Each structure stands twice: as structure tokens, then as C-alpha cells.
Amino acid sequence: QDALGGFVEVALALNLYHEAETRVLKALHEEPFHPFTRYDFARVLIATNRKEEALNELQKVLTISPNFHPAKQLMEEVLGSK
């Protein structure tokens, strides 16, 4: 897991949603096609109850990297909880 992912993990655990989203959006601006960054953004969206947006991000991840298994798994979890 990359440094951003580690930050997101801690921020979400501490309910620091705004900080996590701000950091991920900055990273997305710098590297819009980085699958891990999009995946982290989806995690933030799920944590803030924006599941439809999260599904869109996860779909983008899978378009960029079709074998990105964490995104596939998270998408299945989100779809299962709808």
C-alpha cells in the first residue's frame, strides 16, 4: 500500500473525512490515472455515504487496471450493501 493509502486508512479510522478527501483530490489532480489513488477516493466516498460516486470511481479504477482485485472486491461489497 502506498503512503497515500496509509494516510487514508488512518484518517478514515479517526473520522477525518474532510482531510482524507482533500489529500486524495490533490493526488488525483496530480495523477488522475493512478488506480490506487482512485481506489482510495472510492474508500473516502463510501465512508461519507456517497456510494454511487464510489461505484463510479471503482469503475474508473477497473477501466484503468482491469485486474485490480481490491477494487473488484470493494465494488462487490458496495453493491451487496445497497
PDB file of N, CA and C in Angstrom:
ATOM      1  N   GLN A   1       0.856  -1.178   0.000  1.00  0.00           N
ATOM      2  CA  GLN A   1       0.000   0.000   0.000  1.00  0.00           C
ATOM      3  C   GLN A   1       0.898   1.237   0.000  1.00  0.00           C
ATOM      4  N   ASP A   2       0.515   2.224  -0.769  1.00  0.00           N
ATOM      5  CA  ASP A   2       1.321   3.440  -0.876  1.00  0.00           C
ATOM      6  C   ASP A   2       1.084   4.371   0.316  1.00  0.00           C
ATOM      7  N   ALA A   3       1.883   5.435   0.379  1.00  0.00           N
ATOM      8  CA  ALA A   3       1.791   6.371   1.504  1.00  0.00           C
ATOM      9  C   ALA A   3       0.415   7.018   1.603  1.00  0.00           C
ATOM     10  N   LEU A   4      -0.158   7.382   0.462  1.00  0.00           N
ATOM     11  CA  LEU A   4      -1.489   7.992   0.475  1.00  0.00           C
ATOM     12  C   LEU A   4      -2.512   7.018   1.051  1.00  0.00           C
ATOM     13  N   GLY A   5      -2.433   5.775   0.623  1.00  0.00           N
ATOM     14  CA  GLY A   5      -3.357   4.768   1.143  1.00  0.00           C
ATOM     15  C   GLY A   5      -3.250   4.609   2.639  1.00  0.00           C
ATOM     16  N   GLY A   6      -2.023   4.660   3.157  1.00  0.00           N
ATOM     17  CA  GLY A   6      -1.823   4.580   4.598  1.00  0.00           C
ATOM     18  C   GLY A   6      -2.442   5.764   5.316  1.00  0.00           C
ATOM     19  N   PHE A   7      -2.276   6.953   4.736  1.00  0.00           N
ATOM     20  CA  PHE A   7      -2.881   8.148   5.322  1.00  0.00           C
ATOM     21  C   PHE A   7      -4.400   8.026   5.327  1.00  0.00           C
ATOM     22  N   VAL A   8      -4.955   7.599   4.201  1.00  0.00           N
ATOM     23  CA  VAL A   8      -6.417   7.465   4.095  1.00  0.00           C
ATOM     24  C   VAL A   8      -6.919   6.470   5.134  1.00  0.00           C
ATOM     25  N   GLU A   9      -6.214   5.370   5.295  1.00  0.00           N
ATOM     26  CA  GLU A   9      -6.605   4.352   6.279  1.00  0.00           C
ATOM     27  C   GLU A   9      -6.710   4.964   7.678  1.00  0.00           C
ATOM     28  N   VAL A  10      -5.689   5.695   8.073  1.00  0.00           N
ATOM     29  CA  VAL A  10      -5.668   6.320   9.398  1.00  0.00           C
ATOM     30  C   VAL A  10      -6.732   7.415   9.501  1.00  0.00           C
ATOM     31  N   ALA A  11      -6.824   8.257   8.486  1.00  0.00           N
ATOM     32  CA  ALA A  11      -7.795   9.360   8.510  1.00  0.00           C
ATOM     33  C   ALA A  11      -9.225   8.834   8.625  1.00  0.00           C
ATOM     34  N   LEU A  12      -9.542   7.788   7.881  1.00  0.00           N
ATOM     35  CA  LEU A  12     -10.899   7.231   7.955  1.00  0.00           C
ATOM     36  C   LEU A  12     -11.154   6.611   9.325  1.00  0.00           C
ATOM     37  N   ALA A  13     -10.144   5.955   9.876  1.00  0.00           N
ATOM     38  CA  ALA A  13     -10.296   5.362  11.210  1.00  0.00           C
ATOM     39  C   ALA A  13     -10.552   6.432  12.269  1.00  0.00           C
ATOM     40  N   LEU A  14     -10.007   7.624  12.047  1.00  0.00           N
ATOM     41  CA  LEU A  14     -10.179   8.725  13.001  1.00  0.00           C
ATOM     42  C   LEU A  14     -11.327   9.665  12.628  1.00  0.00           C
ATOM     43  N   ASN A  15     -12.104   9.272  11.620  1.00  0.00           N
ATOM     44  CA  ASN A  15     -13.225  10.083  11.141  1.00  0.00           C
ATOM     45  C   ASN A  15     -12.789  11.449  10.608  1.00  0.00           C
ATOM     46  N   LEU A  16     -11.606  11.512  10.036  1.00  0.00           N
ATOM     47  CA  LEU A  16     -11.089  12.751   9.444  1.00  0.00           C
ATOM     48  C   LEU A  16     -11.394  12.737   7.942  1.00  0.00           C
ATOM     49  N   TYR A  17     -12.679  12.729   7.628  1.00  0.00           N
ATOM     50  CA  TYR A  17     -13.117  12.551   6.249  1.00  0.00           C
ATOM     51  C   TYR A  17     -12.698  13.708   5.345  1.00  0.00           C
ATOM     52  N   HIS A  18     -12.851  14.923   5.833  1.00  0.00           N
ATOM     53  CA  HIS A  18     -12.506  16.083   5.007  1.00  0.00           C
ATOM     54  C   HIS A  18     -11.016  16.077   4.664  1.00  0.00           C
ATOM     55  N   GLU A  19     -10.190  15.774   5.647  1.00  0.00           N
ATOM     56  CA  GLU A  19      -8.751  15.730   5.425  1.00  0.00           C
ATOM     57  C   GLU A  19      -8.392  14.647   4.417  1.00  0.00           C
ATOM     58  N   ALA A  20      -9.007  13.488   4.558  1.00  0.00           N
ATOM     59  CA  ALA A  20      -8.741  12.389   3.623  1.00  0.00           C
ATOM     60  C   ALA A  20      -9.161  12.772   2.207  1.00  0.00           C
ATOM     61  N   GLU A  21     -10.343  13.350   2.088  1.00  0.00           N
ATOM     62  CA  GLU A  21     -10.832  13.724   0.756  1.00  0.00           C
ATOM     63  C   GLU A  21      -9.953  14.807   0.125  1.00  0.00           C
ATOM     64  N   THR A  22      -9.553  15.781   0.914  1.00  0.00           N
ATOM     65  CA  THR A  22      -8.698  16.854   0.403  1.00  0.00           C
ATOM     66  C   THR A  22      -7.383  16.297  -0.123  1.00  0.00           C
ATOM     67  N   ARG A  23      -6.767  15.408   0.649  1.00  0.00           N
ATOM     68  CA  ARG A  23      -5.479  14.830   0.255  1.00  0.00           C
ATOM     69  C   ARG A  23      -5.625  13.971  -0.998  1.00  0.00           C
ATOM     70  N   VAL A  24      -6.690  13.184  -1.074  1.00  0.00           N
ATOM     71  CA  VAL A  24      -6.890  12.319  -2.239  1.00  0.00           C
ATOM     72  C   VAL A  24      -7.192  13.154  -3.488  1.00  0.00           C
ATOM     73  N   LEU A  25      -8.011  14.176  -3.356  1.00  0.00           N
ATOM     74  CA  LEU A  25      -8.320  15.015  -4.517  1.00  0.00           C
ATOM     75  C   LEU A  25      -7.068  15.718  -5.046  1.00  0.00           C
ATOM     76  N   LYS A  26      -6.196  16.128  -4.147  1.00  0.00           N
ATOM     77  CA  LYS A  26      -4.932  16.738  -4.574  1.00  0.00           C
ATOM     78  C   LYS A  26      -4.098  15.723  -5.350  1.00  0.00           C
ATOM     79  N   ALA A  27      -4.028  14.511  -4.845  1.00  0.00           N
ATOM     80  CA  ALA A  27      -3.273  13.457  -5.527  1.00  0.00           C
ATOM     81  C   ALA A  27      -3.896  13.114  -6.879  1.00  0.00           C
ATOM     82  N   LEU A  28      -5.217  13.098  -6.953  1.00  0.00           N
ATOM     83  CA  LEU A  28      -5.899  12.822  -8.231  1.00  0.00           C
ATOM     84  C   LEU A  28      -5.615  13.913  -9.257  1.00  0.00           C
ATOM     85  N   HIS A  29      -5.516  15.135  -8.787  1.00  0.00           N
ATOM     86  CA  HIS A  29      -5.193  16.244  -9.694  1.00  0.00           C
ATOM     87  C   HIS A  29      -3.803  16.034 -10.303  1.00  0.00           C
ATOM     88  N   GLU A  30      -2.880  15.519  -9.489  1.00  0.00           N
ATOM     89  CA  GLU A  30      -1.515  15.298  -9.948  1.00  0.00           C
ATOM     90  C   GLU A  30      -1.379  14.040 -10.803  1.00  0.00           C
ATOM     91  N   GLU A  31      -2.113  12.988 -10.459  1.00  0.00           N
ATOM     92  CA  GLU A  31      -2.037  11.714 -11.182  1.00  0.00           C
ATOM     93  C   GLU A  31      -3.447  11.134 -11.361  1.00  0.00           C
ATOM     94  N   PRO A  32      -4.191  11.645 -12.336  1.00  0.00           N
ATOM     95  CA  PRO A  32      -5.591  11.232 -12.479  1.00  0.00           C
ATOM     96  C   PRO A  32      -5.806   9.767 -12.888  1.00  0.00           C
ATOM     97  N   PHE A  33      -4.775   9.111 -13.391  1.00  0.00           N
ATOM     98  CA  PHE A  33      -4.949   7.726 -13.841  1.00  0.00           C
ATOM     99  C   PHE A  33      -4.254   6.711 -12.939  1.00  0.00           C
ATOM    100  N   HIS A  34      -3.975   7.119 -11.715  1.00  0.00           N
ATOM    101  CA  HIS A  34      -3.334   6.213 -10.762  1.00  0.00           C
ATOM    102  C   HIS A  34      -4.433   5.378 -10.084  1.00  0.00           C
ATOM    103  N   PRO A  35      -4.461   4.069 -10.318  1.00  0.00           N
ATOM    104  CA  PRO A  35      -5.569   3.256  -9.784  1.00  0.00           C
ATOM    105  C   PRO A  35      -5.658   3.254  -8.260  1.00  0.00           C
ATOM    106  N   PHE A  36      -4.516   3.249  -7.569  1.00  0.00           N
ATOM    107  CA  PHE A  36      -4.557   3.247  -6.104  1.00  0.00           C
ATOM    108  C   PHE A  36      -5.192   4.528  -5.564  1.00  0.00           C
ATOM    109  N   THR A  37      -4.904   5.653  -6.220  1.00  0.00           N
ATOM    110  CA  THR A  37      -5.469   6.924  -5.770  1.00  0.00           C
ATOM    111  C   THR A  37      -6.976   6.936  -5.976  1.00  0.00           C
ATOM    112  N   ARG A  38      -7.430   6.455  -7.119  1.00  0.00           N
ATOM    113  CA  ARG A  38      -8.880   6.386  -7.372  1.00  0.00           C
ATOM    114  C   ARG A  38      -9.553   5.427  -6.387  1.00  0.00           C
ATOM    115  N   TYR A  39      -8.879   4.332  -6.087  1.00  0.00           N
ATOM    116  CA  TYR A  39      -9.401   3.377  -5.113  1.00  0.00           C
ATOM    117  C   TYR A  39      -9.532   4.040  -3.740  1.00  0.00           C
ATOM    118  N   ASP A  40      -8.505   4.784  -3.348  1.00  0.00           N
ATOM    119  CA  ASP A  40      -8.567   5.494  -2.068  1.00  0.00           C
ATOM    120  C   ASP A  40      -9.706   6.504  -2.058  1.00  0.00           C
ATOM    121  N   PHE A  41      -9.923   7.180  -3.188  1.00  0.00           N
ATOM    122  CA  PHE A  41     -11.027   8.135  -3.275  1.00  0.00           C
ATOM    123  C   PHE A  41     -12.360   7.410  -3.100  1.00  0.00           C
ATOM    124  N   ALA A  42     -12.483   6.253  -3.707  1.00  0.00           N
ATOM    125  CA  ALA A  42     -13.717   5.470  -3.545  1.00  0.00           C
ATOM    126  C   ALA A  42     -13.937   5.113  -2.081  1.00  0.00           C
ATOM    127  N   ARG A  43     -12.865   4.768  -1.376  1.00  0.00           N
ATOM    128  CA  ARG A  43     -12.987   4.443   0.050  1.00  0.00           C
ATOM    129  C   ARG A  43     -13.483   5.643   0.849  1.00  0.00           C
ATOM    130  N   VAL A  44     -12.972   6.824   0.526  1.00  0.00           N
ATOM    131  CA  VAL A  44     -13.438   8.038   1.197  1.00  0.00           C
ATOM    132  C   VAL A  44     -14.913   8.273   0.891  1.00  0.00           C
ATOM    133  N   LEU A  45     -15.295   8.092  -0.355  1.00  0.00           N
ATOM    134  CA  LEU A  45     -16.693   8.300  -0.744  1.00  0.00           C
ATOM    135  C   LEU A  45     -17.622   7.335  -0.012  1.00  0.00           C
ATOM    136  N   ILE A  46     -17.198   6.102   0.129  1.00  0.00           N
ATOM    137  CA  ILE A  46     -18.008   5.123   0.862  1.00  0.00           C
ATOM    138  C   ILE A  46     -18.136   5.534   2.325  1.00  0.00           C
ATOM    139  N   ALA A  47     -17.035   5.974   2.906  1.00  0.00           N
ATOM    140  CA  ALA A  47     -17.047   6.379   4.317  1.00  0.00           C
ATOM    141  C   ALA A  47     -17.959   7.574   4.559  1.00  0.00           C
ATOM    142  N   THR A  48     -18.164   8.374   3.523  1.00  0.00           N
ATOM    143  CA  THR A  48     -19.031   9.553   3.649  1.00  0.00           C
ATOM    144  C   THR A  48     -20.398   9.303   3.017  1.00  0.00           C
ATOM    145  N   ASN A  49     -20.720   8.011   2.853  1.00  0.00           N
ATOM    146  CA  ASN A  49     -22.045   7.571   2.401  1.00  0.00           C
ATOM    147  C   ASN A  49     -22.412   8.062   1.000  1.00  0.00           C
ATOM    148  N   ARG A  50     -21.432   8.127   0.109  1.00  0.00           N
ATOM    149  CA  ARG A  50     -21.671   8.512  -1.284  1.00  0.00           C
ATOM    150  C   ARG A  50     -21.367   7.308  -2.178  1.00  0.00           C
ATOM    151  N   LYS A  51     -22.206   6.297  -2.028  1.00  0.00           N
ATOM    152  CA  LYS A  51     -21.949   5.012  -2.672  1.00  0.00           C
ATOM    153  C   LYS A  51     -22.000   5.070  -4.192  1.00  0.00           C
ATOM    154  N   GLU A  52     -22.915   5.829  -4.753  1.00  0.00           N
ATOM    155  CA  GLU A  52     -22.992   5.919  -6.219  1.00  0.00           C
ATOM    156  C   GLU A  52     -21.718   6.525  -6.791  1.00  0.00           C
ATOM    157  N   GLU A  53     -21.233   7.582  -6.153  1.00  0.00           N
ATOM    158  CA  GLU A  53     -19.974   8.191  -6.590  1.00  0.00           C
ATOM    159  C   GLU A  53     -18.818   7.202  -6.434  1.00  0.00           C
ATOM    160  N   ALA A  54     -18.839   6.453  -5.353  1.00  0.00           N
ATOM    161  CA  ALA A  54     -17.793   5.460  -5.114  1.00  0.00           C
ATOM    162  C   ALA A  54     -17.804   4.393  -6.203  1.00  0.00           C
ATOM    163  N   LEU A  55     -18.990   3.942  -6.570  1.00  0.00           N
ATOM    164  CA  LEU A  55     -19.082   2.945  -7.641  1.00  0.00           C
ATOM    165  C   LEU A  55     -18.530   3.496  -8.948  1.00  0.00           C
ATOM    166  N   ASN A  56     -18.788   4.758  -9.236  1.00  0.00           N
ATOM    167  CA  ASN A  56     -18.233   5.380 -10.441  1.00  0.00           C
ATOM    168  C   ASN A  56     -16.708   5.391 -10.386  1.00  0.00           C
ATOM    169  N   GLU A  57     -16.152   5.721  -9.233  1.00  0.00           N
ATOM    170  CA  GLU A  57     -14.692   5.729  -9.092  1.00  0.00           C
ATOM    171  C   GLU A  57     -14.114   4.324  -9.233  1.00  0.00           C
ATOM    172  N   LEU A  58     -14.779   3.357  -8.634  1.00  0.00           N
ATOM    173  CA  LEU A  58     -14.299   1.984  -8.744  1.00  0.00           C
ATOM    174  C   LEU A  58     -14.346   1.499 -10.188  1.00  0.00           C
ATOM    175  N   GLN A  59     -15.365   1.929 -10.922  1.00  0.00           N
ATOM    176  CA  GLN A  59     -15.433   1.571 -12.339  1.00  0.00           C
ATOM    177  C   GLN A  59     -14.260   2.198 -13.102  1.00  0.00           C
ATOM    178  N   LYS A  60     -13.899   3.415 -12.751  1.00  0.00           N
ATOM    179  CA  LYS A  60     -12.745   4.069 -13.375  1.00  0.00           C
ATOM    180  C   LYS A  60     -11.469   3.287 -13.061  1.00  0.00           C
ATOM    181  N   VAL A  61     -11.341   2.836 -11.819  1.00  0.00           N
ATOM    182  CA  VAL A  61     -10.176   2.036 -11.440  1.00  0.00           C
ATOM    183  C   VAL A  61     -10.081   0.799 -12.331  1.00  0.00           C
ATOM    184  N   LEU A  62     -11.202   0.128 -12.502  1.00  0.00           N
ATOM    185  CA  LEU A  62     -11.194  -1.116 -13.271  1.00  0.00           C
ATOM    186  C   LEU A  62     -11.009  -0.866 -14.764  1.00  0.00           C
ATOM    187  N   THR A  63     -11.364   0.314 -15.229  1.00  0.00           N
ATOM    188  CA  THR A  63     -11.085   0.673 -16.617  1.00  0.00           C
ATOM    189  C   THR A  63      -9.576   0.877 -16.800  1.00  0.00           C
ATOM    190  N   ILE A  64      -8.962   1.535 -15.829  1.00  0.00           N
ATOM    191  CA  ILE A  64      -7.518   1.789 -15.876  1.00  0.00           C
ATOM    192  C   ILE A  64      -6.734   0.495 -15.660  1.00  0.00           C
ATOM    193  N   SER A  65      -7.171  -0.293 -14.705  1.00  0.00           N
ATOM    194  CA  SER A  65      -6.461  -1.505 -14.305  1.00  0.00           C
ATOM    195  C   SER A  65      -7.468  -2.634 -14.070  1.00  0.00           C
ATOM    196  N   PRO A  66      -7.842  -3.354 -15.143  1.00  0.00           N
ATOM    197  CA  PRO A  66      -8.920  -4.353 -15.044  1.00  0.00           C
ATOM    198  C   PRO A  66      -8.705  -5.460 -14.009  1.00  0.00           C
ATOM    199  N   ASN A  67      -7.474  -5.733 -13.638  1.00  0.00           N
ATOM    200  CA  ASN A  67      -7.204  -6.804 -12.676  1.00  0.00           C
ATOM    201  C   ASN A  67      -6.924  -6.294 -11.271  1.00  0.00           C
ATOM    202  N   PHE A  68      -7.395  -5.105 -10.967  1.00  0.00           N
ATOM    203  CA  PHE A  68      -7.189  -4.506  -9.649  1.00  0.00           C
ATOM    204  C   PHE A  68      -8.196  -5.135  -8.690  1.00  0.00           C
ATOM    205  N   HIS A  69      -7.777  -6.222  -8.051  1.00  0.00           N
ATOM    206  CA  HIS A  69      -8.692  -7.027  -7.238  1.00  0.00           C
ATOM    207  C   HIS A  69      -9.307  -6.299  -6.043  1.00  0.00           C
ATOM    208  N   PRO A  70      -8.572  -5.426  -5.342  1.00  0.00           N
ATOM    209  CA  PRO A  70      -9.231  -4.710  -4.235  1.00  0.00           C
ATOM    210  C   PRO A  70     -10.427  -3.882  -4.711  1.00  0.00           C
ATOM    211  N   ALA A  71     -10.333  -3.302  -5.906  1.00  0.00           N
ATOM    212  CA  ALA A  71     -11.459  -2.518  -6.436  1.00  0.00           C
ATOM    213  C   ALA A  71     -12.635  -3.420  -6.766  1.00  0.00           C
ATOM    214  N   LYS A  72     -12.348  -4.573  -7.340  1.00  0.00           N
ATOM    215  CA  LYS A  72     -13.429  -5.526  -7.638  1.00  0.00           C
ATOM    216  C   LYS A  72     -14.137  -5.950  -6.357  1.00  0.00           C
ATOM    217  N   GLN A  73     -13.347  -6.262  -5.343  1.00  0.00           N
ATOM    218  CA  GLN A  73     -13.912  -6.707  -4.069  1.00  0.00           C
ATOM    219  C   GLN A  73     -14.741  -5.604  -3.419  1.00  0.00           C
ATOM    220  N   LEU A  74     -14.206  -4.381  -3.409  1.00  0.00           N
ATOM    221  CA  LEU A  74     -14.935  -3.274  -2.800  1.00  0.00           C
ATOM    222  C   LEU A  74     -16.221  -2.987  -3.556  1.00  0.00           C
ATOM    223  N   MET A  75     -16.182  -3.093  -4.876  1.00  0.00           N
ATOM    224  CA  MET A  75     -17.382  -2.872  -5.679  1.00  0.00           C
ATOM    225  C   MET A  75     -18.453  -3.908  -5.320  1.00  0.00           C
ATOM    226  N   GLU A  76     -18.046  -5.158  -5.182  1.00  0.00           N
ATOM    227  CA  GLU A  76     -18.995  -6.203  -4.798  1.00  0.00           C
ATOM    228  C   GLU A  76     -19.602  -5.923  -3.421  1.00  0.00           C
ATOM    229  N   GLU A  77     -18.778  -5.452  -2.496  1.00  0.00           N
ATOM    230  CA  GLU A  77     -19.279  -5.133  -1.151  1.00  0.00           C
ATOM    231  C   GLU A  77     -20.289  -3.997  -1.194  1.00  0.00           C
ATOM    232  N   VAL A  78     -19.982  -2.966  -1.967  1.00  0.00           N
ATOM    233  CA  VAL A  78     -20.891  -1.823  -2.075  1.00  0.00           C
ATOM    234  C   VAL A  78     -22.198  -2.240  -2.727  1.00  0.00           C
ATOM    235  N   LEU A  79     -22.101  -3.001  -3.792  1.00  0.00           N
ATOM    236  CA  LEU A  79     -23.316  -3.459  -4.477  1.00  0.00           C
ATOM    237  C   LEU A  79     -24.139  -4.380  -3.586  1.00  0.00           C
ATOM    238  N   GLY A  80     -23.474  -5.161  -2.759  1.00  0.00           N
ATOM    239  CA  GLY A  80     -24.170  -6.062  -1.851  1.00  0.00           C
ATOM    240  C   GLY A  80     -24.869  -5.336  -0.703  1.00  0.00           C
ATOM    241  N   SER A  81     -24.409  -4.125  -0.396  1.00  0.00           N
ATOM    242  CA  SER A  81     -24.990  -3.389   0.732  1.00  0.00           C
ATOM    243  C   SER A  81     -26.021  -2.380   0.295  1.00  0.00           C
ATOM    244  N   LYS A  82     -26.306  -2.297  -0.990  1.00  0.00           N
ATOM    245  CA  LYS A  82     -27.285  -1.302  -1.484  1.00  0.00           C
ATOM    246  C   LYS A  82     -28.687  -1.749  -1.205  1.00  0.00           C
TER     247      LYS A  82
END
